[in-house]
mmCIF file of C-alpha atoms in Angstrom:
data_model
loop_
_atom_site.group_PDB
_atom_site.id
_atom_site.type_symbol
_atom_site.label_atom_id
_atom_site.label_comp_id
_atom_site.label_asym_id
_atom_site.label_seq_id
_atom_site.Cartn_x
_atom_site.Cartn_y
_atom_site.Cartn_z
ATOM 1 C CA UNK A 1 97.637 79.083 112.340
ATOM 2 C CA UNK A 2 98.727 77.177 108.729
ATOM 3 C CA UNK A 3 96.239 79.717 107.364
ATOM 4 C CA UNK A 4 97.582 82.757 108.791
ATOM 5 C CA UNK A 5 101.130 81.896 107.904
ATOM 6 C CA UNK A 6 99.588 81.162 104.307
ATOM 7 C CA UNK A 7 98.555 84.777 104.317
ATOM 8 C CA UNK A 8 101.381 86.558 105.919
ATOM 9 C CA UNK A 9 103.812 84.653 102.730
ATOM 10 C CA UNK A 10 101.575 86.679 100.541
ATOM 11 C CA UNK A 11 101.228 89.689 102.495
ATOM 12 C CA UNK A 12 104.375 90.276 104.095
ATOM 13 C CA UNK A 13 106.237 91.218 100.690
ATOM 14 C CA UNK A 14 103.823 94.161 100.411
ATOM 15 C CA UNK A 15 104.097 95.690 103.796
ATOM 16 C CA UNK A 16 107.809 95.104 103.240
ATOM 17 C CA UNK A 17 108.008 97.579 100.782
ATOM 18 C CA UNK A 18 106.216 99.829 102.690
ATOM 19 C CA UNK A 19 109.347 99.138 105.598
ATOM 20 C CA UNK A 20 111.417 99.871 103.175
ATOM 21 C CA UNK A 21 110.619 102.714 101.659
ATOM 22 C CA UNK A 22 110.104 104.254 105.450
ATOM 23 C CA UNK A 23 113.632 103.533 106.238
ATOM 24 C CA UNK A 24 115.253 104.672 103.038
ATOM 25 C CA UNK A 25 113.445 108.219 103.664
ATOM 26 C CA UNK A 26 113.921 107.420 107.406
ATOM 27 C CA UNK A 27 117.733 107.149 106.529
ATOM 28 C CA UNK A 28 117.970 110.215 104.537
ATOM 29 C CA UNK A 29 119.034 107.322 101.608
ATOM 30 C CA UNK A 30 116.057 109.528 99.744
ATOM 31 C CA UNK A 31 115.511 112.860 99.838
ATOM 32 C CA UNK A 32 111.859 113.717 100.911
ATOM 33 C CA UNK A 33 111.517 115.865 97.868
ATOM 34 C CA UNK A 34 111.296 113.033 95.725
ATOM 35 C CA UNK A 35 108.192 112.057 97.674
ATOM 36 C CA UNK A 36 105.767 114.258 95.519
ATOM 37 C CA UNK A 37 107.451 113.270 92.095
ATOM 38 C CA UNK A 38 107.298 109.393 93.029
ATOM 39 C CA UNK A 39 103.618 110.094 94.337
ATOM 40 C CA UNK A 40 102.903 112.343 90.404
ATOM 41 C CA UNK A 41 104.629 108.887 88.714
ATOM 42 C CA UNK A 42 102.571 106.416 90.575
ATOM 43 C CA UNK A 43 98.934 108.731 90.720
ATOM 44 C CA UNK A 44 98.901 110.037 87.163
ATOM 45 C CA UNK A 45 100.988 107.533 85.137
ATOM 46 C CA UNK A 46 101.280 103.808 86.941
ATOM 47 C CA UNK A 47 98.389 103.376 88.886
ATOM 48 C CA UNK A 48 95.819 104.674 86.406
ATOM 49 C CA UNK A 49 97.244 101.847 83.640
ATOM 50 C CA UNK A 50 97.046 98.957 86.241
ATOM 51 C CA UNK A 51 93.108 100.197 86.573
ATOM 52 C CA UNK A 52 92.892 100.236 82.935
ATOM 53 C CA UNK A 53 94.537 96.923 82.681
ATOM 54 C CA UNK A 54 92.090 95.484 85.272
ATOM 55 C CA UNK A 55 89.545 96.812 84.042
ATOM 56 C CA UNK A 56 89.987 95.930 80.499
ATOM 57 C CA UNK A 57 90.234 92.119 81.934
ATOM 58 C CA UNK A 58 87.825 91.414 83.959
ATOM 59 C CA UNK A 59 84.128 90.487 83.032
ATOM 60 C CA UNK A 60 81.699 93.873 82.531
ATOM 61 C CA UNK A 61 79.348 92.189 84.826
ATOM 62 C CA UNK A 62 81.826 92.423 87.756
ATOM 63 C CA UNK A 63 82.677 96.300 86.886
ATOM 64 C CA UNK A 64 78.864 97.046 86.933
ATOM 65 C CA UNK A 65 78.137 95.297 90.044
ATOM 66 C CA UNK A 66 75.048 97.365 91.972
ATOM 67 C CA UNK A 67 75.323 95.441 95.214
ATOM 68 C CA UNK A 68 79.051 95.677 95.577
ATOM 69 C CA UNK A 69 78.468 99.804 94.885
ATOM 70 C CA UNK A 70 75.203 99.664 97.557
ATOM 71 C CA UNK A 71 76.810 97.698 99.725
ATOM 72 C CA UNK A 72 80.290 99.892 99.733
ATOM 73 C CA UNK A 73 78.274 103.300 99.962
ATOM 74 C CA UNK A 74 75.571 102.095 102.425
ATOM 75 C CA UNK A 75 78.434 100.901 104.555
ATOM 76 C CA UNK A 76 80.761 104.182 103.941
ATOM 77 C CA UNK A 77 77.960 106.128 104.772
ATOM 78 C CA UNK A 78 77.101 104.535 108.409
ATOM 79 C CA UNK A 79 81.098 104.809 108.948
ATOM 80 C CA UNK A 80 80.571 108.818 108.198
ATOM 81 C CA UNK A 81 78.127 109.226 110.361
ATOM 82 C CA UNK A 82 79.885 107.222 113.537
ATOM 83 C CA UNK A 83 82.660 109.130 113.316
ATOM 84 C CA UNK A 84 81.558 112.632 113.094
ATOM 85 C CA UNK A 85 79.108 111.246 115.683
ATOM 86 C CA UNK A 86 81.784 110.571 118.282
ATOM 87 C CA UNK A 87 84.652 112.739 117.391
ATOM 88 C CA UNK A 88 82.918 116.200 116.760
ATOM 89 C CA UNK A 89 83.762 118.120 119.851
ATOM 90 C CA UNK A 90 85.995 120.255 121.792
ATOM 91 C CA UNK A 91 89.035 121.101 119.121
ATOM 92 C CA UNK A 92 87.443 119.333 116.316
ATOM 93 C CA UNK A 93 84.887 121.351 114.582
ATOM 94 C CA UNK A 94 83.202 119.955 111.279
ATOM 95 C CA UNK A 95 86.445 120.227 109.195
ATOM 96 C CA UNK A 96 88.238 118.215 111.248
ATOM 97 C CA UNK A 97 85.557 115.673 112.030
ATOM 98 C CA UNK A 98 84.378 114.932 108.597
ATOM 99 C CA UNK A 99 87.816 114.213 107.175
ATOM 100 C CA UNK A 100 88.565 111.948 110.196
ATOM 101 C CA UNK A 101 85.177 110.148 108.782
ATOM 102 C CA UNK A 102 86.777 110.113 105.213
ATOM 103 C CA UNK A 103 90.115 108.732 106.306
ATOM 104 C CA UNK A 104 88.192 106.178 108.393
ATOM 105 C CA UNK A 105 85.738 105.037 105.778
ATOM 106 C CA UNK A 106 88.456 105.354 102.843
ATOM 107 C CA UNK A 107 90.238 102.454 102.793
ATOM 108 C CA UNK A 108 93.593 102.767 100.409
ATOM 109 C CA UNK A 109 92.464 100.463 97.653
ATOM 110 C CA UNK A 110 94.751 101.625 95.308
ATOM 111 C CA UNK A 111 98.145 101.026 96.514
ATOM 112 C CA UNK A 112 97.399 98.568 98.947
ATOM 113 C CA UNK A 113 94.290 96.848 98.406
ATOM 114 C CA UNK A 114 94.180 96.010 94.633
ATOM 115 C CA UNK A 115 98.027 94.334 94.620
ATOM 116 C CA UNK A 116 97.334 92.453 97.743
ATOM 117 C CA UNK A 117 93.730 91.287 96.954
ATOM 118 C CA UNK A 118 94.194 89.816 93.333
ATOM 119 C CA UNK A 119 97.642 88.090 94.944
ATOM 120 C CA UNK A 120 95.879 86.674 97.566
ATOM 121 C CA UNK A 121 92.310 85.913 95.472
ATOM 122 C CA UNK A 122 93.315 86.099 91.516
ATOM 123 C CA UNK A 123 92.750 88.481 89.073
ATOM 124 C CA UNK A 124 88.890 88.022 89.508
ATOM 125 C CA UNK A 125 89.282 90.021 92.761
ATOM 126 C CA UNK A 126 90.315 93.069 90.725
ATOM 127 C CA UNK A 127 86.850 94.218 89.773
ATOM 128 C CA UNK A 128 84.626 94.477 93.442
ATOM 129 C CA UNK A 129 88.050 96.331 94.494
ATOM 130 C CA UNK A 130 87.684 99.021 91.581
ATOM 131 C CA UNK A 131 84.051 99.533 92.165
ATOM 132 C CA UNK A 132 84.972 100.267 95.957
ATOM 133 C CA UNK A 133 87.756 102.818 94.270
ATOM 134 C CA UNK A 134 85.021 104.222 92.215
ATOM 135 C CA UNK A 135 82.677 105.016 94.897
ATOM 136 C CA UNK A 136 85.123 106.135 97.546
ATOM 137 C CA UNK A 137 86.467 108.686 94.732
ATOM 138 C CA UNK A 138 83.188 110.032 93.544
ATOM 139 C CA UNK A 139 80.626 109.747 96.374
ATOM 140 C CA UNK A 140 82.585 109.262 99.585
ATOM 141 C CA UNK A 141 84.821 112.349 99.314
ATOM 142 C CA UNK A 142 82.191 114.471 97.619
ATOM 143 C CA UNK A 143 80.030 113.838 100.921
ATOM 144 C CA UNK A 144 82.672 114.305 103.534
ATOM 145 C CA UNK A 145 84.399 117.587 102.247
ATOM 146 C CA UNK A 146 80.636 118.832 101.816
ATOM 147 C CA UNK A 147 80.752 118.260 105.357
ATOM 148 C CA UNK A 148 83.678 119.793 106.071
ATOM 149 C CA UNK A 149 82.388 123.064 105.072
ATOM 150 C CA UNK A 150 79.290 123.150 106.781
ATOM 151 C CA UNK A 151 80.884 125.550 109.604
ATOM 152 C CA UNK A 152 82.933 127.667 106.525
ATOM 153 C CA UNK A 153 79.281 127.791 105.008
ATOM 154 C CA UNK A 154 80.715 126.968 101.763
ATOM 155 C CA UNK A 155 79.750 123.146 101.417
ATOM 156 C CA UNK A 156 78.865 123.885 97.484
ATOM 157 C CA UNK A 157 81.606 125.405 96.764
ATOM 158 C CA UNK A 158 83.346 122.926 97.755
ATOM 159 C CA UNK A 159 81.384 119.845 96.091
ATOM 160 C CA UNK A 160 82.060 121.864 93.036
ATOM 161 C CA UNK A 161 85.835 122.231 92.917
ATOM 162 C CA UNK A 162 85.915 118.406 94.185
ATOM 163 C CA UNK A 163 84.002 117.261 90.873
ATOM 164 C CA UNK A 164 86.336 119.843 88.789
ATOM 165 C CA UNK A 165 88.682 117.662 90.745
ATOM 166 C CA UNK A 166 87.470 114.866 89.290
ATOM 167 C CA UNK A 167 87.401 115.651 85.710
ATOM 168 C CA UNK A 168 91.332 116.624 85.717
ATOM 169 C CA UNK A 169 92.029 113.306 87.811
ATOM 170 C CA UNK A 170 93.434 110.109 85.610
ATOM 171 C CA UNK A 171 92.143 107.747 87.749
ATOM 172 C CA UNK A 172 88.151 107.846 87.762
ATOM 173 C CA UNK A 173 88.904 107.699 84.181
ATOM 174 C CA UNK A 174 91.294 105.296 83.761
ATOM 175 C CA UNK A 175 88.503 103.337 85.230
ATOM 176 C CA UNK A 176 85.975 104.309 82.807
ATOM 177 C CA UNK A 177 88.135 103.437 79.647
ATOM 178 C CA UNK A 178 88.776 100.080 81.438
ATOM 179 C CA UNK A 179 85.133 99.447 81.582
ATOM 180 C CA UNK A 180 84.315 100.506 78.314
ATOM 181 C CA UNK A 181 87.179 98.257 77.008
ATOM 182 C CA UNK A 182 85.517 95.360 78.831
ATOM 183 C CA UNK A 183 82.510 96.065 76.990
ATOM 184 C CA UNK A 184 83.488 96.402 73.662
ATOM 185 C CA UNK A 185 86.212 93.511 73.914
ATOM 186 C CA UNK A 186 88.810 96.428 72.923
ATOM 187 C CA UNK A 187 92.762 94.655 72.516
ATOM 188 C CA UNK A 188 95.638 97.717 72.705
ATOM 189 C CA UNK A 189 98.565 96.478 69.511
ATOM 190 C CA UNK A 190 100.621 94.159 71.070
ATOM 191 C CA UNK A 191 103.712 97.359 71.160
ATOM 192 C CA UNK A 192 100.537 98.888 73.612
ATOM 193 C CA UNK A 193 99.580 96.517 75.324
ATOM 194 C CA UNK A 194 103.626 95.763 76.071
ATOM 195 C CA UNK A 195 104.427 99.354 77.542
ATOM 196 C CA UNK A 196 100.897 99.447 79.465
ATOM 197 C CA UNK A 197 102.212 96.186 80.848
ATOM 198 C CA UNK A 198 105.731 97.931 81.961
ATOM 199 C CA UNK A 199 103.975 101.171 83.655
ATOM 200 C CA UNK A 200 101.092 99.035 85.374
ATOM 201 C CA UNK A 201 103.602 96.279 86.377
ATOM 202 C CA UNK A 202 105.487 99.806 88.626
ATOM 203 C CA UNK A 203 102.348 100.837 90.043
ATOM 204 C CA UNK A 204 102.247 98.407 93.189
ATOM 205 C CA UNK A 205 106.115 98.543 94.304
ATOM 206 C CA UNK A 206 106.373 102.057 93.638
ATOM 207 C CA UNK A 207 103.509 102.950 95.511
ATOM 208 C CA UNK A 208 104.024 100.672 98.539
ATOM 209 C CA UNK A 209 107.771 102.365 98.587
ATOM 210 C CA UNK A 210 106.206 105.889 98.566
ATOM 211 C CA UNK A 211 104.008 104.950 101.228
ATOM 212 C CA UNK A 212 106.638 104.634 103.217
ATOM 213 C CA UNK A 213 108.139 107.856 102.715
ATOM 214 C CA UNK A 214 104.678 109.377 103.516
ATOM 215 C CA UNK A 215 104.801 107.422 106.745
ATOM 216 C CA UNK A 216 108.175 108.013 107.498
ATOM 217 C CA UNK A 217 107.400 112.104 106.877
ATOM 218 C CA UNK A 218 104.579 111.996 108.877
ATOM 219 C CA UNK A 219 106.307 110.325 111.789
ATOM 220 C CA UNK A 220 108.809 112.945 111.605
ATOM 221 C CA UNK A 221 105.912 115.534 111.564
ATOM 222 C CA UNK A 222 106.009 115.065 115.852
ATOM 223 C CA UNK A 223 102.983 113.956 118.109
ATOM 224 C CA UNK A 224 99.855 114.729 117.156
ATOM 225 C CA UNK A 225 97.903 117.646 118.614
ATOM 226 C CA UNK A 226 94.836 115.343 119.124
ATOM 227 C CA UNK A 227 96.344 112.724 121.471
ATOM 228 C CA UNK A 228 96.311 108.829 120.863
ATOM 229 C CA UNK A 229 92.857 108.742 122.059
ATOM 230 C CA UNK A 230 91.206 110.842 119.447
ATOM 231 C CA UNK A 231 93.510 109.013 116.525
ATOM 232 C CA UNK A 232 92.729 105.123 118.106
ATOM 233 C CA UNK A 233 89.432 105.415 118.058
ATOM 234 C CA UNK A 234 89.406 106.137 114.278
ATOM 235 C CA UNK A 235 92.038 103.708 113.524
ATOM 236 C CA UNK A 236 89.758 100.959 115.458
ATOM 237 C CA UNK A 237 87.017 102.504 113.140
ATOM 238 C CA UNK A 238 88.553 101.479 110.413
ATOM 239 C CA UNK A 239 89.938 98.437 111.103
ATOM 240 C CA UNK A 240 86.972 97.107 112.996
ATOM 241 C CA UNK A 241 84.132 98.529 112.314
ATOM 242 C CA UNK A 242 84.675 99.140 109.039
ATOM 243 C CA UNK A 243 84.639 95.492 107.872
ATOM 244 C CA UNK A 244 81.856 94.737 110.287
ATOM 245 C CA UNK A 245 79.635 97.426 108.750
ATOM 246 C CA UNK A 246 80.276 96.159 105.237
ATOM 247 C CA UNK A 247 79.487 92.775 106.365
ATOM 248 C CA UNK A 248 76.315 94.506 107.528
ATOM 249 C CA UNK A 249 75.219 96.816 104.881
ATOM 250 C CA UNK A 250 75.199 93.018 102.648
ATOM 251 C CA UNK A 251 72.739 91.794 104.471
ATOM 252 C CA UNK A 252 70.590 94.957 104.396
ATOM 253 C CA UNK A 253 71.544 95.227 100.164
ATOM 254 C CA UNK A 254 70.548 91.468 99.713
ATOM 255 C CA UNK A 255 67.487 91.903 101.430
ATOM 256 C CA UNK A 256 66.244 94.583 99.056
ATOM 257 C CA UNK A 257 66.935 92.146 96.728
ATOM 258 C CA UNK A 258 70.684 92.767 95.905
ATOM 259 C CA UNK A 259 72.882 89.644 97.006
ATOM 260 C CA UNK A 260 76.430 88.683 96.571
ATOM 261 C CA UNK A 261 78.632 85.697 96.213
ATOM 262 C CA UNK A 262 80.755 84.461 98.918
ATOM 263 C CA UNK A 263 83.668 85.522 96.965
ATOM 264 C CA UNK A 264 82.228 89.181 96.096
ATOM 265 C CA UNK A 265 81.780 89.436 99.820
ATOM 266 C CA UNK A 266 85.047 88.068 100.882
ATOM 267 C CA UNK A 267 86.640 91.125 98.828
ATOM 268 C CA UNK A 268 84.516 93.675 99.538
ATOM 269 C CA UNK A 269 84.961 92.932 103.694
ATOM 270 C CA UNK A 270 88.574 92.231 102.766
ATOM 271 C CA UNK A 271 89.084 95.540 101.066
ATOM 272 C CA UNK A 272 87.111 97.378 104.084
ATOM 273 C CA UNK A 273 89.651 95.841 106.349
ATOM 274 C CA UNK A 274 92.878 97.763 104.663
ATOM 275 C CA UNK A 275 94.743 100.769 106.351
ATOM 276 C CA UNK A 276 93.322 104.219 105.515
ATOM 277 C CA UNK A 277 94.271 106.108 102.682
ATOM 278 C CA UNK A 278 97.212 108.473 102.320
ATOM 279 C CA UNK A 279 95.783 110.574 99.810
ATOM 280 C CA UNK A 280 93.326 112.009 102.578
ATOM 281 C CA UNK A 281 96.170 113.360 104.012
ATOM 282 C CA UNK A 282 96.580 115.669 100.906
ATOM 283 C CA UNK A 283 93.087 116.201 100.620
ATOM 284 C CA UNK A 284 92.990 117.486 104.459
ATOM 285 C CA UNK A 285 95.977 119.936 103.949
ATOM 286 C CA UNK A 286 94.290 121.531 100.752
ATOM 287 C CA UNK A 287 91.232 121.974 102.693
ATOM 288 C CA UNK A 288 93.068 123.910 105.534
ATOM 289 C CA UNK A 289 91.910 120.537 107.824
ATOM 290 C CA UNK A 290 94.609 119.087 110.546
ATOM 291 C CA UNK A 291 96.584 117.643 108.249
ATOM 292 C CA UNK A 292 99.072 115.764 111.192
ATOM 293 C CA UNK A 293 96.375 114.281 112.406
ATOM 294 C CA UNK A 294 95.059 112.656 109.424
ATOM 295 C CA UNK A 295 99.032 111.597 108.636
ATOM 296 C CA UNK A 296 99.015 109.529 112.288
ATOM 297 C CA UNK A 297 95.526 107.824 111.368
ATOM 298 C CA UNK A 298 97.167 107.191 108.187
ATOM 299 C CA UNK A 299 100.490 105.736 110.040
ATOM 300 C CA UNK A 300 98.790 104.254 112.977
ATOM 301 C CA UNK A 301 96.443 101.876 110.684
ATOM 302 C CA UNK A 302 99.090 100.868 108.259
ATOM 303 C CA UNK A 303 101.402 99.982 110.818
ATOM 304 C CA UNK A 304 98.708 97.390 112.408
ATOM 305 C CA UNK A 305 97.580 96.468 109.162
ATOM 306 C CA UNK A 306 100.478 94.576 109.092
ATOM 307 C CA UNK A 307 99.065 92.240 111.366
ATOM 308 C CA UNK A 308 95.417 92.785 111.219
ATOM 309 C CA UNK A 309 94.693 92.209 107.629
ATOM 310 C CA UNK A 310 96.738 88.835 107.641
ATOM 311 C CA UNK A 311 94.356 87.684 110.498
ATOM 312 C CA UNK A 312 91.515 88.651 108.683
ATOM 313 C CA UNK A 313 92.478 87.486 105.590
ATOM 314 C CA UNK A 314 93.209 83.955 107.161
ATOM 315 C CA UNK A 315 89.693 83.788 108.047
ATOM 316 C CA UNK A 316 88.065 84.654 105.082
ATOM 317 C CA UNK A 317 90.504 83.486 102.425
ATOM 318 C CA UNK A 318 89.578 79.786 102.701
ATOM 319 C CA UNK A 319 85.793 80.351 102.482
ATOM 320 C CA UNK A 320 86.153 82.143 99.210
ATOM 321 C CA UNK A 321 89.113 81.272 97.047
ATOM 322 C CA UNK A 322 87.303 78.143 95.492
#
């Protein structure tokens, strides 16, 4: 119990943002039109200089870590699978299926999981979490809105405008110029370094606060189509049997000769325990998907998160901190 009271001290500030940014929106304090701007600020400007940052200070070796990337993909793909597995039928056709699979397997790293992680952990955390950002970015989505064209017959297309994608987002490559800096030992002037400090230093409370204004939209969105059934089972997907099948996929990655530290571990399974993303939302309305449904998954798992990833947390926490 003194361990999950530990956690929820660390924890509860974050979620608290999200509360609060759900009942300013909730409130009409904050018009919902500010949502995309906020969401522009934090996805092209903040978050990408708190990658950098990270990036820049932790150890190469950590950035280039091929278990923590097999590990994360072997895991995200079993997750995939499962869910398209059990979901694909009546109303949900391949669209629908495969980006319930991305929202399950896509945990939301960025504004969640990085903050949280390196408070709970230390900085050292930072680098499994962006490798799990990389691969969920470039290999994850790539794969599931393949998927989701299989019945539209245009699964190429698709790939390709998701890697055009890519290229124009700041992210993968904020990453990328944060590994590179790691490499090459590369220091920003002090006036740099100072204002890259400032924008990275918004990233977490201005996302977590624009979460909650997605969640609070969403919730105002109605009931969605799919019933409770159809949205808990992915939400226990991803809470569950997410972590579980990282956990696995380890042992299968070490055994080809692969392994990771306790501490690795403990963020990788940590990170696979976090509420789904809410830029999979987005992703599901551009695609023409069921967008609502994707915002409940989105709203259902955060909302438990609150709970759940304390727990877990409280269990794993002690094992790897020293």
């Amino acid at each position: 119990m003194n361990g999950v009271l530990q956690v929820l001290g660390v924890t509860t500030p974050f979620f608290a943002l999200v509360g609060l940014g759900w009942l300013g929106w909730r409130r009409g304090w904050l018009p919902m039109a500010a949502i995309p701007g906020m969401n522009t600020f934090v996805l092209w400007v903040a978050l990408p200089c708190m990658l950098f940052r990270f990036g820049a200070s932790t150890p190469i070796q950590r950035l280039l870590d091929p278990a923590v990337a097999l590990t994360w993909g072997l895991a995200a793909a079993v997750i995939v699978g499962l869910t398209i597995a059990t979901t694909r039928r009546g109303a949900v056709g391949w669209n629908d299926a495969s980006f319930g699979a991305l929202v399950a397997a896509f945990p939301n790293s960025g504004f969640v999981g990085v903050p949280v992680l390196v408070a709970l952990l230390g900085p050292q955390a930072a680098g499994p979490v962006i490798v799990t950002v990389a691969v969920d970015m470039v290999i994850t989505t790539s794969v599931c809105i393949a998927l989701s064209r299989i019945g539209a017959g245009h699964a190429g297309e698709a790939v390709g405008r998701m890697f055009k994608g890519m290229l124009t987002n700041p992210l993968p490559w904020a990453i990328v110029l944060g590994v590179l800096a790691s490499a090459t030992e590369f220091q920003l002037p002090a006036p740099g370094a100072r204002l890259l400090g400032l924008l990275a230093d918004a990233a977490s409370p201005v996302a977590l606060f624009t979460l909650g204004g997605v969640l609070a939209r969403s919730a105002g969105a109605g009931e969605a189509p799919h019933g409770a059934v159809d949205e808990g089972w992915i939400v226990a997907i991803k809470l569950a049997l997410h972590p579980l099948a990282v956990w696995g996929a380890s042992l299968g990655v070490a055994a080809l000769g692969f392994p990771m530290d306790p501490f690795t571990l403990g963020v990788v399974v940590l990170a696979a325990t976090l509420p789904s993303a809410s830029n999979v939302t987005m992703l599901a309305e551009r695609y023409e998907a069921d967008a609502g449904r994707i915002a409940w998954i989105v709203l259902l798992s955060t909302a438990l998160a609150v709970l759940s990833v304390p727990l877990m947390a409280a269990g794993w926490v002690p094992r790897v901190a020293h």
